[in-house]
CSV table of C-alpha atoms in Angstrom, one decimal:
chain,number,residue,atom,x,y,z
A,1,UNK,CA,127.2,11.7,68.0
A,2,UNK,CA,131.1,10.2,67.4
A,3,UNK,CA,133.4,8.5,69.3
A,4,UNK,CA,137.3,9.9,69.5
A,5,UNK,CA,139.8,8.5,71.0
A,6,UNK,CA,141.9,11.6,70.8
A,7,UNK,CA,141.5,14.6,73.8
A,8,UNK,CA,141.6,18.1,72.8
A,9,UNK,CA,142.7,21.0,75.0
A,10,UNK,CA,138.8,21.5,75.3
A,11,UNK,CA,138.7,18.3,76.6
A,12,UNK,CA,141.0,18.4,78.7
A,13,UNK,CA,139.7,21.7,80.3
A,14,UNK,CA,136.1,20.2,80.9
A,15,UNK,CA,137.9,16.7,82.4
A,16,UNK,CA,139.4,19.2,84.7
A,17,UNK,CA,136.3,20.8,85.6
A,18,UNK,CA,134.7,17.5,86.5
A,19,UNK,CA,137.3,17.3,89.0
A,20,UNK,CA,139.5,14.5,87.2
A,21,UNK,CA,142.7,14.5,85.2
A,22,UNK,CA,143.4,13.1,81.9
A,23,UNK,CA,145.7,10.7,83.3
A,24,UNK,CA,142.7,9.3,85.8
A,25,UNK,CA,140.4,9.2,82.3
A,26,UNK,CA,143.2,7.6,80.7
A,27,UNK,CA,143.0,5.3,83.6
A,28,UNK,CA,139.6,4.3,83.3
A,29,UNK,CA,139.0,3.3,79.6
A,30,UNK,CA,142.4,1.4,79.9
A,31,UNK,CA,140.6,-0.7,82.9
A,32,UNK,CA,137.7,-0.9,80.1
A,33,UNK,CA,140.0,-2.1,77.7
A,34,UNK,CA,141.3,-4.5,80.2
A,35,UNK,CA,138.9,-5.6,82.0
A,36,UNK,CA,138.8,-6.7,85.5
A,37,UNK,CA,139.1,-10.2,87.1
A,38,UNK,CA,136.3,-11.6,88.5
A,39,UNK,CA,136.2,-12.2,91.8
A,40,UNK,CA,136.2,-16.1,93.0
A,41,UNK,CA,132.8,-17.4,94.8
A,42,UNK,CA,134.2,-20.3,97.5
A,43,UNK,CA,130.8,-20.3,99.4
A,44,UNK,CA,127.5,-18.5,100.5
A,45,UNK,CA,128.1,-17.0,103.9
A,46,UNK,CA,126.0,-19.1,106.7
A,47,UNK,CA,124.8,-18.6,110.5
A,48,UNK,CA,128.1,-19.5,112.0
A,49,UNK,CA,130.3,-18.9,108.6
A,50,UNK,CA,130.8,-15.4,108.3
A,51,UNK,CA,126.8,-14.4,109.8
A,52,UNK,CA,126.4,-14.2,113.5
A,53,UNK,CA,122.8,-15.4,114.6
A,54,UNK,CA,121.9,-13.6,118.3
A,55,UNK,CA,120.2,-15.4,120.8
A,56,UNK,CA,117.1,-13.9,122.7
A,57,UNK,CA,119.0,-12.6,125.8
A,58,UNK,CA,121.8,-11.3,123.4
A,59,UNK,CA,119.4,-9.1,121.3
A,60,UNK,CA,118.2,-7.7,124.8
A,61,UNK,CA,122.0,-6.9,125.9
A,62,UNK,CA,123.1,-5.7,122.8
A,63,UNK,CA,119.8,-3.0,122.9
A,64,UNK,CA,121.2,-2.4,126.8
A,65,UNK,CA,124.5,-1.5,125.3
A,66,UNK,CA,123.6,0.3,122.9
A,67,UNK,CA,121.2,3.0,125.0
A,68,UNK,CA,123.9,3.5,127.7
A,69,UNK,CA,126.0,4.1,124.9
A,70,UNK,CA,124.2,6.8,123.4
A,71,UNK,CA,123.4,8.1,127.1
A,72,UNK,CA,127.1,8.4,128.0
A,73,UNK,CA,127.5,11.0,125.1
A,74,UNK,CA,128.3,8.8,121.9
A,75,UNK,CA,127.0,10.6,118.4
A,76,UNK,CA,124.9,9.4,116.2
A,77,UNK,CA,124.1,9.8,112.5
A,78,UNK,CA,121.7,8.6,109.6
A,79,UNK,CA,123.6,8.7,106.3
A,80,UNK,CA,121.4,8.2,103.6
A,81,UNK,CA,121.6,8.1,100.4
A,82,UNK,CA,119.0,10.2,98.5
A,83,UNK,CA,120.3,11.0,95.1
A,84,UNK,CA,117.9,8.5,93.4
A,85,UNK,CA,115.3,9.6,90.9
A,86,UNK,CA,112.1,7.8,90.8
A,87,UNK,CA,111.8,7.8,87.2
A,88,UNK,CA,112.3,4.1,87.0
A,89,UNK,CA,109.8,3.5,89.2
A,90,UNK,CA,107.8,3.9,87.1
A,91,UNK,CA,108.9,2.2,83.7
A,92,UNK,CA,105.7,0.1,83.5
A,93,UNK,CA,103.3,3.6,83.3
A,94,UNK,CA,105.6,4.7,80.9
A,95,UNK,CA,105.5,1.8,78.5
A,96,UNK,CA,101.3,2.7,78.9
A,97,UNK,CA,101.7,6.7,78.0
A,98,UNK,CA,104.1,5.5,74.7
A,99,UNK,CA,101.3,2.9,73.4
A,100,UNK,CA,98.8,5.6,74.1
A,101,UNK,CA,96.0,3.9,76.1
A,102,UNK,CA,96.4,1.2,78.3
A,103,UNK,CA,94.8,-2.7,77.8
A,104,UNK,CA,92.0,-4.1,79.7
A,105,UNK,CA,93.9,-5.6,82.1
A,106,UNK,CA,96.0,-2.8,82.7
A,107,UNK,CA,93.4,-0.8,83.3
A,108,UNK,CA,92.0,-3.0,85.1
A,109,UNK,CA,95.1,-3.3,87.7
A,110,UNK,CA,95.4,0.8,88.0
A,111,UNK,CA,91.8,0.9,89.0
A,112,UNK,CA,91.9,-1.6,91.6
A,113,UNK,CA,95.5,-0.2,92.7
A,114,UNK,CA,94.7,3.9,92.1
A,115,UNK,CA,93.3,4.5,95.4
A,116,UNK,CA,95.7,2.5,97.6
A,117,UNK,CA,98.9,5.2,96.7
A,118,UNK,CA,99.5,7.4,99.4
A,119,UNK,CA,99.3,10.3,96.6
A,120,UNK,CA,96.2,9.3,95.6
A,121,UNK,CA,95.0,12.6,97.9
A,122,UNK,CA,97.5,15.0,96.0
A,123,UNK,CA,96.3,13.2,92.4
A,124,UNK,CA,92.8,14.0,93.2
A,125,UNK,CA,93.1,17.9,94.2
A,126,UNK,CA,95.8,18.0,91.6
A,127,UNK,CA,92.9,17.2,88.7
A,128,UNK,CA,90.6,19.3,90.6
A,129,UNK,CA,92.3,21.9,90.4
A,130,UNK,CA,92.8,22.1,86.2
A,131,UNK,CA,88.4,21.5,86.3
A,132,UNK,CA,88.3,17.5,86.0
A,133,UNK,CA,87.0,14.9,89.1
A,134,UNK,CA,89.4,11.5,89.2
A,135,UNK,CA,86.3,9.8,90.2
A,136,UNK,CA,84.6,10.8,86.6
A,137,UNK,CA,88.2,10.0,84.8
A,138,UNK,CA,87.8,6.6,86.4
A,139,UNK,CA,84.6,5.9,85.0
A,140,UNK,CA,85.3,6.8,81.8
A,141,UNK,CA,88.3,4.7,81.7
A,142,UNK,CA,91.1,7.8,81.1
A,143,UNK,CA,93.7,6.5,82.3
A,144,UNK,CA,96.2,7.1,80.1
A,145,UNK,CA,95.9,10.4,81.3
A,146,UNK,CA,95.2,9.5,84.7
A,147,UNK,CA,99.1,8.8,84.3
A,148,UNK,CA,99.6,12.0,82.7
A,149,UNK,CA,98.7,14.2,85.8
A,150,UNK,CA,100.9,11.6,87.9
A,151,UNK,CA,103.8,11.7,85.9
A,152,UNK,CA,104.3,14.7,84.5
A,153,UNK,CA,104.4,18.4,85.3
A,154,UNK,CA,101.0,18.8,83.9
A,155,UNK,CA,99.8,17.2,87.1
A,156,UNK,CA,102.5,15.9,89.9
A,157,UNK,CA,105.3,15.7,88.2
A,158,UNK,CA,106.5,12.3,89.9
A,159,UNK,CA,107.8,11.0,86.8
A,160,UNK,CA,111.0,13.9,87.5
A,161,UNK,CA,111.4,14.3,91.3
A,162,UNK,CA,113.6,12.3,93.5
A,163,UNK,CA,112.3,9.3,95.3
A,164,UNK,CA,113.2,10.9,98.8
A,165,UNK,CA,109.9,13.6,97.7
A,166,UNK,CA,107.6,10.9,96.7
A,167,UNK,CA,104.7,10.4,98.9
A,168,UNK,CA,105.3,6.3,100.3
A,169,UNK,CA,103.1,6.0,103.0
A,170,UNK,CA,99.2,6.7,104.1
A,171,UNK,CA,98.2,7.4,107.8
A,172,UNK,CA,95.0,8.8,109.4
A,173,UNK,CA,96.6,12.1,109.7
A,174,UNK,CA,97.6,12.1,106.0
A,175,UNK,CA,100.5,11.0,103.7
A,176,UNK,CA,104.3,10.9,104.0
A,177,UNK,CA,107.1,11.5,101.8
A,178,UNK,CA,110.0,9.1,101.8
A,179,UNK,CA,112.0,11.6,103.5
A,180,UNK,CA,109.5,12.5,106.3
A,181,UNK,CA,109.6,8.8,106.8
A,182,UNK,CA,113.1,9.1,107.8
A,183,UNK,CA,112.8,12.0,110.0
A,184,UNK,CA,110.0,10.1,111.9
A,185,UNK,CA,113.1,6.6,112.0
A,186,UNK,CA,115.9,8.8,113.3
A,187,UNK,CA,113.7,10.0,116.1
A,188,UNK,CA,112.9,6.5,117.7
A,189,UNK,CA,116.8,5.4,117.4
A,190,UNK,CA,119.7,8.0,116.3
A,191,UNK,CA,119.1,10.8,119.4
A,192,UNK,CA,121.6,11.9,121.5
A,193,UNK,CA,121.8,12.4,124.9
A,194,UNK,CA,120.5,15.9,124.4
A,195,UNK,CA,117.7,14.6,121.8
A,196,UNK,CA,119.4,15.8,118.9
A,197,UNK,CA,119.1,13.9,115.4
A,198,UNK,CA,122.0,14.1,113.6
A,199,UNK,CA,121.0,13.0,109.6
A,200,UNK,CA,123.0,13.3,106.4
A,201,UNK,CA,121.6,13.0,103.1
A,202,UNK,CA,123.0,12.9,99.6
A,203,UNK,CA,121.8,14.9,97.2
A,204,UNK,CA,121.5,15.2,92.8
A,205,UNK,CA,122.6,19.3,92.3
A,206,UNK,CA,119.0,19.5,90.2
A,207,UNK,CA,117.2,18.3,93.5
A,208,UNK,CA,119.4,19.8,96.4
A,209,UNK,CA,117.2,23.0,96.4
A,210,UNK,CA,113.6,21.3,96.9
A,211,UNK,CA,115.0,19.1,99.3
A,212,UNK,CA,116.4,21.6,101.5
A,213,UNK,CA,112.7,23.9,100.7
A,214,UNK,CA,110.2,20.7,101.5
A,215,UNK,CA,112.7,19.8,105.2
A,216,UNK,CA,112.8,23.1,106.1
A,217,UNK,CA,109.0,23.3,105.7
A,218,UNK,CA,108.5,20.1,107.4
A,219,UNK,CA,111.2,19.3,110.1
A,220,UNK,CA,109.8,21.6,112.8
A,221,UNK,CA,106.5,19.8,112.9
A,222,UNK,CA,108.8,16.5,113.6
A,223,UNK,CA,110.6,17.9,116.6
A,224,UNK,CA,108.0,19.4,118.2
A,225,UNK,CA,105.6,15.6,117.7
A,226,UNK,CA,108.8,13.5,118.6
A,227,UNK,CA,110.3,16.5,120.7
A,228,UNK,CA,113.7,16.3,119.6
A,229,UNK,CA,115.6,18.3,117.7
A,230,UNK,CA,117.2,17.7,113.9
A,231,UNK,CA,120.7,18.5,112.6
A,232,UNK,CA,120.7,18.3,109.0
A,233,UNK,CA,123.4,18.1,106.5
A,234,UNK,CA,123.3,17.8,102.6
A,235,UNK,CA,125.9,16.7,100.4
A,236,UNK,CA,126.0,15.8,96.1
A,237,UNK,CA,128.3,13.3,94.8
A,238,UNK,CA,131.0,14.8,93.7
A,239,UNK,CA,131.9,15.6,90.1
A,240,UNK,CA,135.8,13.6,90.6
A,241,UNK,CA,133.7,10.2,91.3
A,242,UNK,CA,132.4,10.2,87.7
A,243,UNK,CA,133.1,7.8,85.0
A,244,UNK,CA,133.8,8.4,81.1
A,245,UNK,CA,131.2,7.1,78.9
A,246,UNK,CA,132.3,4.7,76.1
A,247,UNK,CA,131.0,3.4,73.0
A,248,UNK,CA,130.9,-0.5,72.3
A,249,UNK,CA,134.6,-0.1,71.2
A,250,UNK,CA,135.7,1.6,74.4
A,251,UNK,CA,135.9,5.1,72.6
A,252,UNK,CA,134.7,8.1,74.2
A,253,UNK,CA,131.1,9.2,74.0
A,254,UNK,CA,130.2,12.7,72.9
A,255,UNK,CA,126.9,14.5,72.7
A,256,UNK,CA,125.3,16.4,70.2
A,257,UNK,CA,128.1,19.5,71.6
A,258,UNK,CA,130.8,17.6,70.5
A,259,UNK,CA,131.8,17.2,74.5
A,260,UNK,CA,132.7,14.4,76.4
A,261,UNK,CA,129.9,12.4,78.1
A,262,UNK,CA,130.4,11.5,82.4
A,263,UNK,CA,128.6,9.5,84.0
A,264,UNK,CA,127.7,9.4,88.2
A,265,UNK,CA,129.5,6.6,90.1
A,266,UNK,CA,127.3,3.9,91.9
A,267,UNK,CA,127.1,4.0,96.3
A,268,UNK,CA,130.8,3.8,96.4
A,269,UNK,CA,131.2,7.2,95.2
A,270,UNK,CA,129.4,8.6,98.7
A,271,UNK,CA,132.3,7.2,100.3
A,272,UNK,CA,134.1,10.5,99.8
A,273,UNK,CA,130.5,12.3,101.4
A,274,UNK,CA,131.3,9.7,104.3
A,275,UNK,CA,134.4,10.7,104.5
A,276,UNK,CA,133.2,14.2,105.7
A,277,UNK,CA,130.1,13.5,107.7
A,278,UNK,CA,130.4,14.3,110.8
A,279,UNK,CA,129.1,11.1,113.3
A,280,UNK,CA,130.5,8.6,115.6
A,281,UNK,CA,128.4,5.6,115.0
A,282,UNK,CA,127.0,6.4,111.5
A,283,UNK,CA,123.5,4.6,110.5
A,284,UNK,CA,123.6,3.9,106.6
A,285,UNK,CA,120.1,2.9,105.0
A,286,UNK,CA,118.8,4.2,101.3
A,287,UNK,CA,116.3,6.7,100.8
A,288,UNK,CA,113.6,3.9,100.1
A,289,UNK,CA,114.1,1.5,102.3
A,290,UNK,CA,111.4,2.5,104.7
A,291,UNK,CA,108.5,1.0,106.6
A,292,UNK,CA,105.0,2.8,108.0
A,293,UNK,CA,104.8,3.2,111.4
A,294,UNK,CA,103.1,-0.3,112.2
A,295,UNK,CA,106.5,-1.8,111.1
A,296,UNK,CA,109.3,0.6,112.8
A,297,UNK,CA,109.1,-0.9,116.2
A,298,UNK,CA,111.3,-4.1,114.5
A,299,UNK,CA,113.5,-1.8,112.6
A,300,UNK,CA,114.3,0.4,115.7
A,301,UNK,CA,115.3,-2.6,117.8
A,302,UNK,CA,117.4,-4.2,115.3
A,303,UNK,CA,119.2,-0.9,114.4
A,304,UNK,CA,119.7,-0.6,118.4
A,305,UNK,CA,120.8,-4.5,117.8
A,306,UNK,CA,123.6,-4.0,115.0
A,307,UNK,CA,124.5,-0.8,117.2
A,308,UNK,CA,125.1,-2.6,120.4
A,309,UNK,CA,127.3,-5.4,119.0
A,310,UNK,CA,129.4,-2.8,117.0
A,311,UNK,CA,129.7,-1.2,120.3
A,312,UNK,CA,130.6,-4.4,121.6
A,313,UNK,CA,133.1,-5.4,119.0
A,314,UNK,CA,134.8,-1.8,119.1
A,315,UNK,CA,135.6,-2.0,122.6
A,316,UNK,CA,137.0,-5.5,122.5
A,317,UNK,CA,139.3,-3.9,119.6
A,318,UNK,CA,140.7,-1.4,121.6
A,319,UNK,CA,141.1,-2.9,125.2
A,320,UNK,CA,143.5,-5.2,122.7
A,321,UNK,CA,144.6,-2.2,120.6
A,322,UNK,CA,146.0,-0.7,124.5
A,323,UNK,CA,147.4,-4.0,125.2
A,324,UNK,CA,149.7,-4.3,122.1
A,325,UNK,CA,150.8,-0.8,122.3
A,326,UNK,CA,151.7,-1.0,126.0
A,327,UNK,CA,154.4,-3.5,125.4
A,328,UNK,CA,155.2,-6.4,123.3
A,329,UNK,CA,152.3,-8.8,123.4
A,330,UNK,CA,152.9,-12.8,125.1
A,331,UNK,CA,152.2,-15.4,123.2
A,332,UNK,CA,148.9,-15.8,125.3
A,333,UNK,CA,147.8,-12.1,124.3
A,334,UNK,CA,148.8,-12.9,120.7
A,335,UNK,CA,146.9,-15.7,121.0
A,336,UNK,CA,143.5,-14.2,122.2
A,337,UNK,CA,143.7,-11.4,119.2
A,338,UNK,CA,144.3,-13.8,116.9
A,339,UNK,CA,141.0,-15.7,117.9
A,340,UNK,CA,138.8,-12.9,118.7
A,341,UNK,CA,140.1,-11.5,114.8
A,342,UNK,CA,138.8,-14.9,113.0
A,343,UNK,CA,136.3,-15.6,115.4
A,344,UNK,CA,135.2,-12.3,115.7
A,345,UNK,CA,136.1,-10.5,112.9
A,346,UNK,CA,136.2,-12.9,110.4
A,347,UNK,CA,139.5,-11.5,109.6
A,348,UNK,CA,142.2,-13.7,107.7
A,349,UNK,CA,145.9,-13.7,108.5
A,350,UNK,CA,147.7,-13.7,106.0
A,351,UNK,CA,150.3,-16.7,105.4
A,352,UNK,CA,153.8,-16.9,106.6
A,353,UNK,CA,152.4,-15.0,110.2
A,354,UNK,CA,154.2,-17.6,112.2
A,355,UNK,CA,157.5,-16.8,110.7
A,356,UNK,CA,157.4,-13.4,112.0
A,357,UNK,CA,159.1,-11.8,114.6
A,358,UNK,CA,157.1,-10.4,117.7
A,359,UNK,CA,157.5,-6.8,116.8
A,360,UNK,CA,156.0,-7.6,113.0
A,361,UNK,CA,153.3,-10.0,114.6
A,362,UNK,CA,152.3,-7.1,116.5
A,363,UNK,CA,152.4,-4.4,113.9
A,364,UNK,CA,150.4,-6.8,111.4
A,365,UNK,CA,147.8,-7.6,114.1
A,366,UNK,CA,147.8,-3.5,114.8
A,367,UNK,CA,147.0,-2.8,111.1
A,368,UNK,CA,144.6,-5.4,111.2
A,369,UNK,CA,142.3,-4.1,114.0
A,370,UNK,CA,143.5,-0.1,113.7
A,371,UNK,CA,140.2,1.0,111.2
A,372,UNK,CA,136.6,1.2,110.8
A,373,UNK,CA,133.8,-1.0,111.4
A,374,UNK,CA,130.8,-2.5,109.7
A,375,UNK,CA,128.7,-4.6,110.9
A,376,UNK,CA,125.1,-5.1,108.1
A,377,UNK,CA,122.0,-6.5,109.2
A,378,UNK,CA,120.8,-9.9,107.6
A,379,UNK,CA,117.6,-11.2,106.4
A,380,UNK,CA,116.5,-14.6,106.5
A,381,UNK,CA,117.1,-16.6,103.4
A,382,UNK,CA,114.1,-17.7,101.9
A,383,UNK,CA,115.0,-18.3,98.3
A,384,UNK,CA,115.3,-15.1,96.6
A,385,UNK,CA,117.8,-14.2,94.5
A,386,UNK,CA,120.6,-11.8,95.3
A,387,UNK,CA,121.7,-10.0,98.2
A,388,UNK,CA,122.9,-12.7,100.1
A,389,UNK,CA,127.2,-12.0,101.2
A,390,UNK,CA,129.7,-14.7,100.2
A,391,UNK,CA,133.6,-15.7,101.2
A,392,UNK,CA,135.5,-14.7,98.3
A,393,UNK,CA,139.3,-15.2,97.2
């Protein structure tokens, strides 16, 4: 494999088949070349500095809001992203299967741990099925290729599919798949009015077609045990999202074809899949971040939480959003949107505001308050690292 820094009309033909230009490719190594600017840390955001903390009867009113919202007709949706492949999940059992055996402690970890995975049913009729027992494998100590029927094809193939088809979690009745687990989430919290779950998930092209076999085989015994009913959309990232791949000197990668290497965007390339989903109050969560059942009842109520106070927040914004288009606010009007946009919003005006006239206060403040909404959930801090939001310049 080469680099070039040169593109050919081949190249160009397959840059425009991924959807991009030369120009945007261009684009992209220069801001490699370049680099970006960091962006400046001032502080950790805090309860009362950019992280609003409810109070008990607030958490209750802000579920109240949120159910007569839903009642009076407003649409719901579960966007979630489900491109991921569980491979790296994984990396550990890999490093195992390359050595060839595993140590004694490693063994002795997979043998305390084996039975507790909610595939541990499939495993076992999985090695039936090709003439061995697991319980025979485990006395012998074969876990290397124990791992072998896990991971690959030879056995369930986890070590390939996407984490939305892996089984997460074990219940009395049986096991569930990361995406059932979703189904089962968007039943207790994103239903209409007319008990209709509207979910959207993103897809990798090599998995959209068993995703779409294993819901459609599985979906109707949802509605009828939660008696609702499930609209559901799949999307893949698209091709125009993707990234040339460099070399250490910022030339283009090739492959062993001589063609140009792309490689998929991060979450912020769904934003285009956003774009076209079709919801009112859109729920975003990723494909693994799910609970079993014993833990849903505090997921549903803070969903309905951060729900309710968007709901909250999106009519103060427009009972101001009428008022400034009605007329030319006062300076007391002016004054209120002002506060409820720090306060609120956590929304800086920019400097020099006070100089403006009344017309441009009111078209700033217009622009200000005239989009979308997002309003995250927050953990508690309790020393790890990462994930925590910050005030930046």
């Amino acid at each position: 494999m080469r680099a070039s820094m040169k593109f050919s009309d081949a190249d160009v033909r397959q840059i425009e088949k991924e959807g991009l230009t030369k120009e945007r490719v261009e684009a992209q190594i220069g801001l490699f070349n370049k680099g970006v600017n960091p962006l400046e840390l001032v502080r950790p955001c805090t309860v009362g500095d950019g992280i609003e903390a409810l109070a008990k009867d607030e958490i209750s009113m802000m579920v109240d809001v949120y159910d007569e919202e839903v009642k009076s007709g407003r649409e719901i949706l579960k966007f979630v992203p489900a491109s991921g492949a569980a491979s790296r999940m994984f990396k550990d059992w890999y490093v195992y299967l390359e050595k060839g055996d595993l140590n004694k402690g490693e063994k002795e970890a997979l043998a305390r741990d084996l039975k507790r995975f909610a595939f541990y049913g499939d495993l076992t009729s999985v090695i039936a099925r090709k003439g061995e027992r697991i319980e025979s494998m485990i006395a012998e100590g074969k876990y290397a290729d124990i791992l072998v029927y896990i991971l690959t094809s030879r056995g369930l193939n986890y070590g390939s599919l996407p984490k939305a088809l892996l089984k997460f979690h074990t219940y009395s009745g049986g096991s569930r798949t990361a995406i059932e687990e979703h189904l089962v989430e968007a039943a207790m919290y994103a239903k209409d009015a007319c008990r209709t779950c509207r979910l959207h998930f993103t897809l990798s092209d090599e998995h959209n077609d068993d995703i779409a076999g294993y819901l459609s085989t599985v979906r109707g015994y949802y509605e009828k045990d939660y008696d609702v009913n499930f609209a559901i959309a799949l999307s893949t990232q698209r091709p125009s999202t993707n990234t040339i791949a460099v070399d250490l000197d910022n030339h283009p990668f090739r492959d062993q074809n001589e063609e140009l290497v792309f490689r998929p965007g991060g979450h912020g390339a769904l934003l285009d899949n956003l774009n076209d989903a079709c919801g009112d109050i859109v729920y975003l969560k990723n494909i693994d971040n799910v609970v079993p059942d014993r833990l849903k009842p505090i997921t549903v109520l803070y969903k309905k939480v951060i729900g309710g106070y968007l709901i909250s927040l999106q009519k103060e914004i427009f009972r101001y959003l009428e008022l400034l288009e009605k007329s030319q606010p006062d300076e007391k009007t002016l004054h209120d949107v002002l506060l409820f946009c720090r306060k609120s919003l956590h929304l800086a005006i920019k400097p020099g505001f006070e100089n403006l006239t009344q017309s441009e206060k009111r078209s700033s403040i217009v622009l200000l308050l005239n989009r979308p909404i997002r309003v995250c959930g927050m953990v508690k801090n309790e020393g790890e690292p990462g994930g925590g939001p910050f005030w930046v310049n």
